PDB file of C-alpha atoms in Angstrom:
ATOM      1  CA  MET A  30      25.040  -9.347  -9.175  1.00  0.00           C
ATOM      2  CA  SER A  31      21.753  -7.468  -9.322  1.00  0.00           C
ATOM      3  CA  ASP A  32      19.584 -10.512  -8.565  1.00  0.00           C
ATOM      4  CA  ASN A  33      21.218 -10.563  -5.155  1.00  0.00           C
ATOM      5  CA  LYS A  34      20.950  -6.836  -4.520  1.00  0.00           C
ATOM      6  CA  ILE A  35      18.613  -5.482  -1.849  1.00  0.00           C
ATOM      7  CA  VAL A  36      18.168  -1.729  -1.470  1.00  0.00           C
ATOM      8  CA  ILE A  37      16.808  -0.743   1.922  1.00  0.00           C
ATOM      9  CA  ALA A  38      15.719   2.593   3.368  1.00  0.00           C
ATOM     10  CA  SER A  39      13.593   4.000   6.166  1.00  0.00           C
ATOM     11  CA  ASP A  40      12.520   7.120   7.947  1.00  0.00           C
ATOM     12  CA  HIS A  41      13.292   7.671  11.633  1.00  0.00           C
ATOM     13  CA  ALA A  42      10.373   5.490  12.756  1.00  0.00           C
ATOM     14  CA  GLY A  43      11.720   2.592  10.710  1.00  0.00           C
ATOM     15  CA  TYR A  44      15.375   3.063  11.566  1.00  0.00           C
ATOM     16  CA  LEU A  45      15.773   0.318  14.170  1.00  0.00           C
ATOM     17  CA  LEU A  46      14.000  -2.372  12.135  1.00  0.00           C
ATOM     18  CA  LYS A  47      15.943  -1.302   9.030  1.00  0.00           C
ATOM     19  CA  LYS A  48      19.251  -1.717  10.873  1.00  0.00           C
ATOM     20  CA  GLN A  49      18.201  -5.145  12.178  1.00  0.00           C
ATOM     21  CA  LEU A  50      17.016  -6.331   8.746  1.00  0.00           C
ATOM     22  CA  SER A  51      20.057  -4.912   7.000  1.00  0.00           C
ATOM     23  CA  ASP A  52      22.384  -6.851   9.329  1.00  0.00           C
ATOM     24  CA  TYR A  53      20.253  -9.977   8.878  1.00  0.00           C
ATOM     25  CA  LEU A  54      20.354  -9.745   5.068  1.00  0.00           C
ATOM     26  CA  LYS A  55      24.129  -9.194   5.092  1.00  0.00           C
ATOM     27  CA  SER A  56      24.482 -12.342   7.235  1.00  0.00           C
ATOM     28  CA  LEU A  57      22.652 -14.209   4.432  1.00  0.00           C
ATOM     29  CA  ASN A  58      25.157 -12.808   1.898  1.00  0.00           C
ATOM     30  CA  TYR A  59      22.758 -10.512   0.112  1.00  0.00           C
ATOM     31  CA  ASP A  60      24.356  -7.446  -1.471  1.00  0.00           C
ATOM     32  CA  VAL A  61      22.701  -4.813   0.731  1.00  0.00           C
ATOM     33  CA  LEU A  62      22.661  -1.140  -0.226  1.00  0.00           C
ATOM     34  CA  ASP A  63      21.464   0.819   2.812  1.00  0.00           C
ATOM     35  CA  LEU A  64      20.240   4.305   1.881  1.00  0.00           C
ATOM     36  CA  GLY A  65      19.649   5.351   5.491  1.00  0.00           C
ATOM     37  CA  VAL A  66      18.449   6.943   7.622  1.00  0.00           C
ATOM     38  CA  ASP A  67      21.351   6.402   9.993  1.00  0.00           C
ATOM     39  CA  THR A  68      19.694   7.608  13.162  1.00  0.00           C
ATOM     40  CA  ASP A  69      16.283   7.814  14.731  1.00  0.00           C
ATOM     41  CA  ALA A  70      17.192  11.083  16.434  1.00  0.00           C
ATOM     42  CA  VAL A  71      16.378  13.265  13.415  1.00  0.00           C
ATOM     43  CA  SER A  72      12.979  13.259  11.686  1.00  0.00           C
ATOM     44  CA  THR A  73      13.178  12.459   7.976  1.00  0.00           C
ATOM     45  CA  ASP A  74      10.309  12.631   5.488  1.00  0.00           C
ATOM     46  CA  TYR A  75       9.424   9.155   4.207  1.00  0.00           C
ATOM     47  CA  PRO A  76       8.588  10.367   0.655  1.00  0.00           C
ATOM     48  CA  LEU A  77      12.194  11.493   0.172  1.00  0.00           C
ATOM     49  CA  LYS A  78      13.603   8.109   1.189  1.00  0.00           C
ATOM     50  CA  ALA A  79      11.122   6.292  -1.066  1.00  0.00           C
ATOM     51  CA  GLN A  80      12.211   8.550  -3.932  1.00  0.00           C
ATOM     52  CA  ASP A  81      15.882   7.714  -3.318  1.00  0.00           C
ATOM     53  CA  LEU A  82      15.094   4.003  -3.499  1.00  0.00           C
ATOM     54  CA  ALA A  83      12.933   4.368  -6.627  1.00  0.00           C
ATOM     55  CA  TYR A  84      15.787   6.062  -8.509  1.00  0.00           C
ATOM     56  CA  ILE A  85      18.144   3.167  -7.690  1.00  0.00           C
ATOM     57  CA  LEU A  86      15.612   0.538  -8.829  1.00  0.00           C
ATOM     58  CA  LYS A  87      14.914   2.458 -12.012  1.00  0.00           C
ATOM     59  CA  ASP A  88      18.554   2.007 -13.003  1.00  0.00           C
ATOM     60  CA  ASP A  89      18.781  -1.564 -11.698  1.00  0.00           C
ATOM     61  CA  PRO A  90      15.432  -3.289 -12.368  1.00  0.00           C
ATOM     62  CA  LYS A  91      16.557  -6.652 -10.979  1.00  0.00           C
ATOM     63  CA  ALA A  92      17.306  -5.207  -7.557  1.00  0.00           C
ATOM     64  CA  ARG A  93      14.632  -5.455  -4.897  1.00  0.00           C
ATOM     65  CA  GLY A  94      13.705  -2.938  -2.241  1.00  0.00           C
ATOM     66  CA  ILE A  95      12.607  -2.783   1.367  1.00  0.00           C
ATOM     67  CA  LEU A  96      11.091   0.409   2.803  1.00  0.00           C
ATOM     68  CA  ILE A  97      10.170   0.978   6.431  1.00  0.00           C
ATOM     69  CA  CYS A  98       8.264   3.807   8.112  1.00  0.00           C
ATOM     70  CA  GLY A  99       6.035   3.726  11.199  1.00  0.00           C
ATOM     71  CA  THR A 100       3.244   1.629   9.663  1.00  0.00           C
ATOM     72  CA  GLY A 101       4.552   1.031   6.127  1.00  0.00           C
ATOM     73  CA  ILE A 102       1.569   2.986   4.780  1.00  0.00           C
ATOM     74  CA  GLY A 103       3.391   6.224   4.005  1.00  0.00           C
ATOM     75  CA  MET A 104       6.136   4.311   2.209  1.00  0.00           C
ATOM     76  CA  SER A 105       3.603   2.261   0.228  1.00  0.00           C
ATOM     77  CA  ILE A 106       1.845   5.432  -0.956  1.00  0.00           C
ATOM     78  CA  ALA A 107       5.132   7.104  -1.904  1.00  0.00           C
ATOM     79  CA  ILE A 108       6.866   4.229  -3.684  1.00  0.00           C
ATOM     80  CA  ASN A 109       3.858   3.275  -5.791  1.00  0.00           C
ATOM     81  CA  ARG A 110       3.985   6.720  -7.448  1.00  0.00           C
ATOM     82  CA  TYR A 111       6.543   5.069  -9.778  1.00  0.00           C
ATOM     83  CA  PRO A 112       5.119   2.864 -12.555  1.00  0.00           C
ATOM     84  CA  PHE A 113       8.079   0.442 -12.476  1.00  0.00           C
ATOM     85  CA  ILE A 114       7.509  -0.268  -8.769  1.00  0.00           C
ATOM     86  CA  ARG A 115       5.083  -2.705  -7.192  1.00  0.00           C
ATOM     87  CA  GLY A 116       5.335  -1.919  -3.496  1.00  0.00           C
ATOM     88  CA  ALA A 117       3.507  -4.247  -1.120  1.00  0.00           C
ATOM     89  CA  LEU A 118       2.670  -3.527   2.488  1.00  0.00           C
ATOM     90  CA  ALA A 119       2.843  -7.024   3.999  1.00  0.00           C
ATOM     91  CA  TYR A 120       1.980  -7.689   7.632  1.00  0.00           C
ATOM     92  CA  ASP A 121       1.739 -11.486   7.858  1.00  0.00           C
ATOM     93  CA  LYS A 122       2.939 -14.556   5.968  1.00  0.00           C
ATOM     94  CA  GLN A 123      -0.125 -14.733   3.724  1.00  0.00           C
ATOM     95  CA  THR A 124       0.161 -11.135   2.517  1.00  0.00           C
ATOM     96  CA  ALA A 125       3.915 -11.491   1.945  1.00  0.00           C
ATOM     97  CA  LEU A 126       3.332 -14.672  -0.073  1.00  0.00           C
ATOM     98  CA  LEU A 127       0.495 -13.264  -2.191  1.00  0.00           C
ATOM     99  CA  ALA A 128       2.407 -10.022  -2.789  1.00  0.00           C
ATOM    100  CA  ARG A 129       4.952 -12.113  -4.684  1.00  0.00           C
ATOM    101  CA  GLN A 130       2.667 -14.786  -6.208  1.00  0.00           C
ATOM    102  CA  HIS A 131      -0.068 -12.441  -7.460  1.00  0.00           C
ATOM    103  CA  ASN A 132       1.422  -8.928  -7.553  1.00  0.00           C
ATOM    104  CA  ASN A 133       5.078  -9.679  -8.403  1.00  0.00           C
ATOM    105  CA  ALA A 134       6.067  -7.116  -5.764  1.00  0.00           C
ATOM    106  CA  ASN A 135       9.581  -5.722  -6.125  1.00  0.00           C
ATOM    107  CA  VAL A 136       9.456  -3.592  -2.975  1.00  0.00           C
ATOM    108  CA  LEU A 137       8.382  -4.775   0.471  1.00  0.00           C
ATOM    109  CA  CYS A 138       6.934  -2.103   2.778  1.00  0.00           C
ATOM    110  CA  LEU A 139       7.028  -2.757   6.508  1.00  0.00           C
ATOM    111  CA  GLY A 140       5.960  -0.926   9.644  1.00  0.00           C
ATOM    112  CA  GLY A 141       8.704  -0.330  12.179  1.00  0.00           C
ATOM    113  CA  ARG A 142       6.096   0.336  14.861  1.00  0.00           C
ATOM    114  CA  THR A 143       3.727  -2.471  13.817  1.00  0.00           C
ATOM    115  CA  THR A 144       5.967  -5.416  12.848  1.00  0.00           C
ATOM    116  CA  ASN A 145       8.592  -6.864  15.168  1.00  0.00           C
ATOM    117  CA  PHE A 146      11.982  -8.128  13.964  1.00  0.00           C
ATOM    118  CA  ASP A 147      11.097 -11.840  14.086  1.00  0.00           C
ATOM    119  CA  THR A 148       8.007 -11.305  11.938  1.00  0.00           C
ATOM    120  CA  ALA A 149       9.886  -8.928   9.637  1.00  0.00           C
ATOM    121  CA  LYS A 150      12.553 -11.603   9.048  1.00  0.00           C
ATOM    122  CA  GLU A 151       9.862 -14.139   8.094  1.00  0.00           C
ATOM    123  CA  LEU A 152       8.138 -11.699   5.732  1.00  0.00           C
ATOM    124  CA  THR A 153      11.453 -10.705   4.167  1.00  0.00           C
ATOM    125  CA  ASP A 154      12.417 -14.354   3.609  1.00  0.00           C
ATOM    126  CA  ILE A 155       9.079 -14.993   1.890  1.00  0.00           C
ATOM    127  CA  PHE A 156       9.415 -11.809  -0.178  1.00  0.00           C
ATOM    128  CA  LEU A 157      12.912 -12.727  -1.376  1.00  0.00           C
ATOM    129  CA  THR A 158      12.313 -16.417  -2.166  1.00  0.00           C
ATOM    130  CA  THR A 159       8.745 -16.694  -3.510  1.00  0.00           C
ATOM    131  CA  PRO A 160       8.360 -16.685  -7.313  1.00  0.00           C
ATOM    132  CA  PHE A 161       5.662 -14.795  -9.217  1.00  0.00           C
ATOM    133  CA  ASP A 162       2.826 -17.083 -10.327  1.00  0.00           C
ATOM    134  CA  GLY A 163       2.437 -15.374 -13.717  1.00  0.00           C
ATOM    135  CA  GLY A 164      -0.521 -16.758 -15.663  1.00  0.00           C
ATOM    136  CA  ARG A 165      -3.701 -14.759 -15.096  1.00  0.00           C
ATOM    137  CA  HIS A 166      -1.777 -12.317 -12.900  1.00  0.00           C
ATOM    138  CA  GLU A 167       0.621 -11.338 -15.696  1.00  0.00           C
ATOM    139  CA  LYS A 168      -1.850  -9.048 -17.489  1.00  0.00           C
ATOM    140  CA  ARG A 169      -2.771  -7.228 -14.261  1.00  0.00           C
ATOM    141  CA  VAL A 170       0.865  -6.642 -13.392  1.00  0.00           C
ATOM    142  CA  LEU A 171       1.448  -5.243 -16.886  1.00  0.00           C
ATOM    143  CA  GLU A 172      -1.540  -2.923 -16.390  1.00  0.00           C
ATOM    144  CA  LEU A 173       0.052  -1.646 -13.164  1.00  0.00           C
ATOM    145  CA  GLY A 174       2.970  -0.433 -15.282  1.00  0.00           C
ATOM    146  CA  GLU A 175       0.784   1.396 -17.766  1.00  0.00           C
ATOM    147  CA  MET A 176      -1.830   3.222 -15.672  1.00  0.00           C
ATOM    148  CA  LYS A 177      -2.867   6.659 -16.911  1.00  0.00           C
TER     149      LYS A 177
ATOM    150  CA  MET B  21     -22.779  16.780  -0.780  1.00  0.00           C
ATOM    151  CA  SER B  22     -19.291  15.591  -1.634  1.00  0.00           C
ATOM    152  CA  ASP B  23     -18.098  15.386   1.986  1.00  0.00           C
ATOM    153  CA  ASN B  24     -20.589  12.584   2.407  1.00  0.00           C
ATOM    154  CA  LYS B  25     -19.734  10.778  -0.812  1.00  0.00           C
ATOM    155  CA  ILE B  26     -18.027   7.388  -0.731  1.00  0.00           C
ATOM    156  CA  VAL B  27     -16.911   5.781  -3.983  1.00  0.00           C
ATOM    157  CA  ILE B  28     -16.402   2.029  -3.663  1.00  0.00           C
ATOM    158  CA  ALA B  29     -15.094  -0.582  -6.089  1.00  0.00           C
ATOM    159  CA  SER B  30     -13.611  -4.065  -6.085  1.00  0.00           C
ATOM    160  CA  ASP B  31     -12.441  -6.911  -8.248  1.00  0.00           C
ATOM    161  CA  HIS B  32     -14.112 -10.332  -8.057  1.00  0.00           C
ATOM    162  CA  ALA B  33     -12.167 -11.328  -4.927  1.00  0.00           C
ATOM    163  CA  GLY B  34     -13.446  -8.229  -3.125  1.00  0.00           C
ATOM    164  CA  TYR B  35     -17.016  -8.383  -4.403  1.00  0.00           C
ATOM    165  CA  LEU B  36     -18.715  -9.864  -1.336  1.00  0.00           C
ATOM    166  CA  LEU B  37     -17.058  -7.515   1.160  1.00  0.00           C
ATOM    167  CA  LYS B  38     -17.749  -4.556  -1.141  1.00  0.00           C
ATOM    168  CA  LYS B  39     -21.447  -5.430  -1.250  1.00  0.00           C
ATOM    169  CA  GLN B  40     -21.574  -5.791   2.528  1.00  0.00           C
ATOM    170  CA  LEU B  41     -19.741  -2.496   3.126  1.00  0.00           C
ATOM    171  CA  SER B  42     -21.789  -0.673   0.502  1.00  0.00           C
ATOM    172  CA  ASP B  43     -25.033  -1.730   2.211  1.00  0.00           C
ATOM    173  CA  TYR B  44     -23.572  -0.788   5.601  1.00  0.00           C
ATOM    174  CA  LEU B  45     -22.546   2.695   4.410  1.00  0.00           C
ATOM    175  CA  LYS B  46     -25.950   3.299   2.830  1.00  0.00           C
ATOM    176  CA  SER B  47     -27.558   2.369   6.170  1.00  0.00           C
ATOM    177  CA  LEU B  48     -25.439   5.156   7.722  1.00  0.00           C
ATOM    178  CA  ASN B  49     -26.757   7.606   5.108  1.00  0.00           C
ATOM    179  CA  TYR B  50     -23.529   8.035   3.220  1.00  0.00           C
ATOM    180  CA  ASP B  51     -23.906   8.888  -0.467  1.00  0.00           C
ATOM    181  CA  VAL B  52     -22.438   5.664  -1.888  1.00  0.00           C
ATOM    182  CA  LEU B  53     -21.352   5.405  -5.511  1.00  0.00           C
ATOM    183  CA  ASP B  54     -20.678   1.712  -6.230  1.00  0.00           C
ATOM    184  CA  LEU B  55     -18.520   1.224  -9.336  1.00  0.00           C
ATOM    185  CA  GLY B  56     -18.776  -2.566  -9.240  1.00  0.00           C
ATOM    186  CA  VAL B  57     -17.940  -5.294  -9.855  1.00  0.00           C
ATOM    187  CA  ASP B  58     -21.453  -6.683  -9.603  1.00  0.00           C
ATOM    188  CA  THR B  59     -20.553 -10.366  -9.458  1.00  0.00           C
ATOM    189  CA  ASP B  60     -17.763 -12.609  -8.266  1.00  0.00           C
ATOM    190  CA  ALA B  61     -18.394 -15.002 -11.134  1.00  0.00           C
ATOM    191  CA  VAL B  62     -16.304 -13.068 -13.666  1.00  0.00           C
ATOM    192  CA  SER B  63     -12.645 -12.193 -13.110  1.00  0.00           C
ATOM    193  CA  THR B  64     -11.935  -8.471 -13.340  1.00  0.00           C
ATOM    194  CA  ASP B  65      -8.510  -6.820 -13.292  1.00  0.00           C
ATOM    195  CA  TYR B  66      -8.060  -4.743 -10.143  1.00  0.00           C
ATOM    196  CA  PRO B  67      -5.999  -2.000 -11.901  1.00  0.00           C
ATOM    197  CA  LEU B  68      -8.992  -1.144 -14.099  1.00  0.00           C
ATOM    198  CA  LYS B  69     -11.323  -0.730 -11.109  1.00  0.00           C
ATOM    199  CA  ALA B  70      -8.739   1.400  -9.283  1.00  0.00           C
ATOM    200  CA  GLN B  71      -8.455   3.578 -12.393  1.00  0.00           C
ATOM    201  CA  ASP B  72     -12.242   4.058 -12.517  1.00  0.00           C
ATOM    202  CA  LEU B  73     -12.240   5.210  -8.904  1.00  0.00           C
ATOM    203  CA  ALA B  74      -9.246   7.528  -9.394  1.00  0.00           C
ATOM    204  CA  TYR B  75     -11.019   9.356 -12.233  1.00  0.00           C
ATOM    205  CA  ILE B  76     -14.066  10.002 -10.029  1.00  0.00           C
ATOM    206  CA  LEU B  77     -11.946  11.326  -7.161  1.00  0.00           C
ATOM    207  CA  LYS B  78      -9.963  13.533  -9.516  1.00  0.00           C
ATOM    208  CA  ASP B  79     -13.184  15.370 -10.395  1.00  0.00           C
ATOM    209  CA  ASP B  80     -14.516  15.316  -6.840  1.00  0.00           C
ATOM    210  CA  PRO B  81     -11.582  15.782  -4.448  1.00  0.00           C
ATOM    211  CA  LYS B  82     -13.743  15.787  -1.321  1.00  0.00           C
ATOM    212  CA  ALA B  83     -15.100  12.321  -2.027  1.00  0.00           C
ATOM    213  CA  ARG B  84     -13.420   9.368  -0.359  1.00  0.00           C
ATOM    214  CA  GLY B  85     -12.783   5.919  -1.769  1.00  0.00           C
ATOM    215  CA  ILE B  86     -12.755   2.286  -0.698  1.00  0.00           C
ATOM    216  CA  LEU B  87     -11.067  -0.354  -2.874  1.00  0.00           C
ATOM    217  CA  ILE B  88     -11.128  -4.099  -2.236  1.00  0.00           C
ATOM    218  CA  CYS B  89      -9.225  -6.930  -3.906  1.00  0.00           C
ATOM    219  CA  GLY B  90      -8.052 -10.237  -2.417  1.00  0.00           C
ATOM    220  CA  THR B  91      -5.446  -8.759  -0.068  1.00  0.00           C
ATOM    221  CA  GLY B  92      -5.787  -5.030  -0.759  1.00  0.00           C
ATOM    222  CA  ILE B  93      -2.198  -5.028  -2.035  1.00  0.00           C
ATOM    223  CA  GLY B  94      -2.985  -4.931  -5.753  1.00  0.00           C
ATOM    224  CA  MET B  95      -5.449  -2.081  -5.214  1.00  0.00           C
ATOM    225  CA  SER B  96      -2.943  -0.151  -3.060  1.00  0.00           C
ATOM    226  CA  ILE B  97      -0.300  -0.417  -5.790  1.00  0.00           C
ATOM    227  CA  ALA B  98      -2.731   0.635  -8.519  1.00  0.00           C
ATOM    228  CA  ILE B  99      -4.447   3.551  -6.788  1.00  0.00           C
ATOM    229  CA  ASN B 100      -1.243   5.165  -5.560  1.00  0.00           C
ATOM    230  CA  ARG B 101      -0.161   5.662  -9.185  1.00  0.00           C
ATOM    231  CA  TYR B 102      -2.246   8.857  -8.972  1.00  0.00           C
ATOM    232  CA  PRO B 103      -0.589  11.816  -7.200  1.00  0.00           C
ATOM    233  CA  PHE B 104      -3.885  13.145  -5.798  1.00  0.00           C
ATOM    234  CA  ILE B 105      -4.576   9.813  -4.066  1.00  0.00           C
ATOM    235  CA  ARG B 106      -3.274   8.593  -0.732  1.00  0.00           C
ATOM    236  CA  GLY B 107      -4.381   4.971  -0.626  1.00  0.00           C
ATOM    237  CA  ALA B 108      -3.854   3.117   2.640  1.00  0.00           C
ATOM    238  CA  LEU B 109      -3.968  -0.633   3.113  1.00  0.00           C
ATOM    239  CA  ALA B 110      -5.292  -0.900   6.668  1.00  0.00           C
ATOM    240  CA  TYR B 111      -5.686  -4.234   8.432  1.00  0.00           C
ATOM    241  CA  ASP B 112      -6.311  -3.309  12.068  1.00  0.00           C
ATOM    242  CA  LYS B 113      -7.557  -0.350  14.093  1.00  0.00           C
ATOM    243  CA  GLN B 114      -4.076   1.114  14.591  1.00  0.00           C
ATOM    244  CA  THR B 115      -3.241   1.186  10.880  1.00  0.00           C
ATOM    245  CA  ALA B 116      -6.651   2.633   9.984  1.00  0.00           C
ATOM    246  CA  LEU B 117      -6.210   5.363  12.598  1.00  0.00           C
ATOM    247  CA  LEU B 118      -2.660   6.284  11.590  1.00  0.00           C
ATOM    248  CA  ALA B 119      -3.575   6.228   7.893  1.00  0.00           C
ATOM    249  CA  ARG B 120      -5.859   9.180   8.641  1.00  0.00           C
ATOM    250  CA  GLN B 121      -3.869  10.935  11.388  1.00  0.00           C
ATOM    251  CA  HIS B 122      -0.450  10.789   9.700  1.00  0.00           C
ATOM    252  CA  ASN B 123      -1.060  10.089   5.995  1.00  0.00           C
ATOM    253  CA  ASN B 124      -4.390  11.899   5.430  1.00  0.00           C
ATOM    254  CA  ALA B 125      -5.533   8.860   3.428  1.00  0.00           C
ATOM    255  CA  ASN B 126      -8.418   9.511   1.035  1.00  0.00           C
ATOM    256  CA  VAL B 127      -8.739   5.898  -0.119  1.00  0.00           C
ATOM    257  CA  LEU B 128      -8.980   2.846   2.133  1.00  0.00           C
ATOM    258  CA  CYS B 129      -7.718  -0.432   0.635  1.00  0.00           C
ATOM    259  CA  LEU B 130      -9.013  -3.660   2.142  1.00  0.00           C
ATOM    260  CA  GLY B 131      -8.520  -7.368   1.509  1.00  0.00           C
ATOM    261  CA  GLY B 132     -11.687  -9.327   0.800  1.00  0.00           C
ATOM    262  CA  ARG B 133      -9.869 -12.558   1.614  1.00  0.00           C
ATOM    263  CA  THR B 134      -7.966 -11.226   4.617  1.00  0.00           C
ATOM    264  CA  THR B 135     -10.409  -8.934   6.463  1.00  0.00           C
ATOM    265  CA  ASN B 136     -13.842 -10.071   7.617  1.00  0.00           C
ATOM    266  CA  PHE B 137     -16.917  -7.836   7.527  1.00  0.00           C
ATOM    267  CA  ASP B 138     -16.919  -6.982  11.243  1.00  0.00           C
ATOM    268  CA  THR B 139     -13.307  -5.818  11.107  1.00  0.00           C
ATOM    269  CA  ALA B 140     -13.903  -4.032   7.797  1.00  0.00           C
ATOM    270  CA  LYS B 141     -16.780  -2.084   9.373  1.00  0.00           C
ATOM    271  CA  GLU B 142     -14.541  -0.987  12.258  1.00  0.00           C
ATOM    272  CA  LEU B 143     -11.738   0.075   9.909  1.00  0.00           C
ATOM    273  CA  THR B 144     -14.167   1.929   7.648  1.00  0.00           C
ATOM    274  CA  ASP B 145     -15.690   3.784  10.608  1.00  0.00           C
ATOM    275  CA  ILE B 146     -12.213   4.867  11.731  1.00  0.00           C
ATOM    276  CA  PHE B 147     -11.262   5.856   8.177  1.00  0.00           C
ATOM    277  CA  LEU B 148     -14.371   7.997   7.736  1.00  0.00           C
ATOM    278  CA  THR B 149     -14.364   9.745  11.124  1.00  0.00           C
ATOM    279  CA  THR B 150     -10.719  10.330  12.070  1.00  0.00           C
ATOM    280  CA  PRO B 151      -9.273  13.767  11.236  1.00  0.00           C
ATOM    281  CA  PHE B 152      -5.806  14.366   9.798  1.00  0.00           C
ATOM    282  CA  ASP B 153      -3.311  15.493  12.455  1.00  0.00           C
ATOM    283  CA  GLY B 154      -1.628  18.026  10.160  1.00  0.00           C
ATOM    284  CA  GLY B 155       1.415  19.638  11.804  1.00  0.00           C
ATOM    285  CA  ARG B 156       4.652  17.808  11.011  1.00  0.00           C
ATOM    286  CA  HIS B 157       2.739  15.417   8.722  1.00  0.00           C
ATOM    287  CA  GLU B 158       1.529  18.212   6.452  1.00  0.00           C
ATOM    288  CA  LYS B 159       4.838  18.636   4.612  1.00  0.00           C
ATOM    289  CA  ARG B 160       5.140  14.886   3.985  1.00  0.00           C
ATOM    290  CA  VAL B 161       1.624  14.678   2.607  1.00  0.00           C
ATOM    291  CA  LEU B 162       2.375  17.588   0.280  1.00  0.00           C
ATOM    292  CA  GLU B 163       5.528  15.768  -0.881  1.00  0.00           C
ATOM    293  CA  LEU B 164       3.378  12.725  -1.739  1.00  0.00           C
ATOM    294  CA  GLY B 165       1.511  14.912  -4.196  1.00  0.00           C
ATOM    295  CA  GLU B 166       4.658  16.188  -5.896  1.00  0.00           C
ATOM    296  CA  MET B 167       6.884  13.134  -6.313  1.00  0.00           C
ATOM    297  CA  LYS B 168       8.947  12.972  -9.505  1.00  0.00           C
TER     298      LYS B 168
END
């Protein structure tokens, strides 16, 4: 069931947090598709992992994504190249909440070197359970899909 | 001189911080082009302000940008639609530094409701004065410009 599907990927700097979050999400019975990386011993370019995740979400628009690099910044640049993605770098509860309520984020970007596992779990929970507010934010979110 | 040019824009939620930062940058003798908004009394869609800034930077690649909405998230989604932009949501000194050193960010995204003026000044100073590390980050930054 796509509503339950979480696609997760990282570069080497995000590997450990990705593994921890992936195990956590599986324990909550989410359908987790882990696109790697599978080691932190080999450097991997974050744009390539973001691209892999974007292609999956293009075919499965109800799935949600989590992307992790060192700070989350590289991933947030890369994933927002795609007009069907709203990728939010969240770093505390307020930004995770507003990313859903105002921006209808479908990808959460996290920093493996900036956000510890306990915080990442909290932000992920908020990201996965907070509804979009709609209303005045609806038009802006539509504009995000149509930028030229 | 384009190297000295800073283009700045916000929605209503970022208006106050934009005004403060614009005045601060002028006091440092930067060539500041302020694209508005000019009031916080009228709601303005952040994607439209990001688009305005992107068009300026497309014609003037040496200019740098600052975009402010409530959290910086909406602006970071919108501005990274453009392949010649690397827009970084920075929220502390470490993320501002790494956004330049690793991601060669040319646009700084800030949250008018999440980052106070003193912090915003610090992050802006780091953004404007920190060189790109190049090296292993060069290939990744090139990939960000060529994502399909």
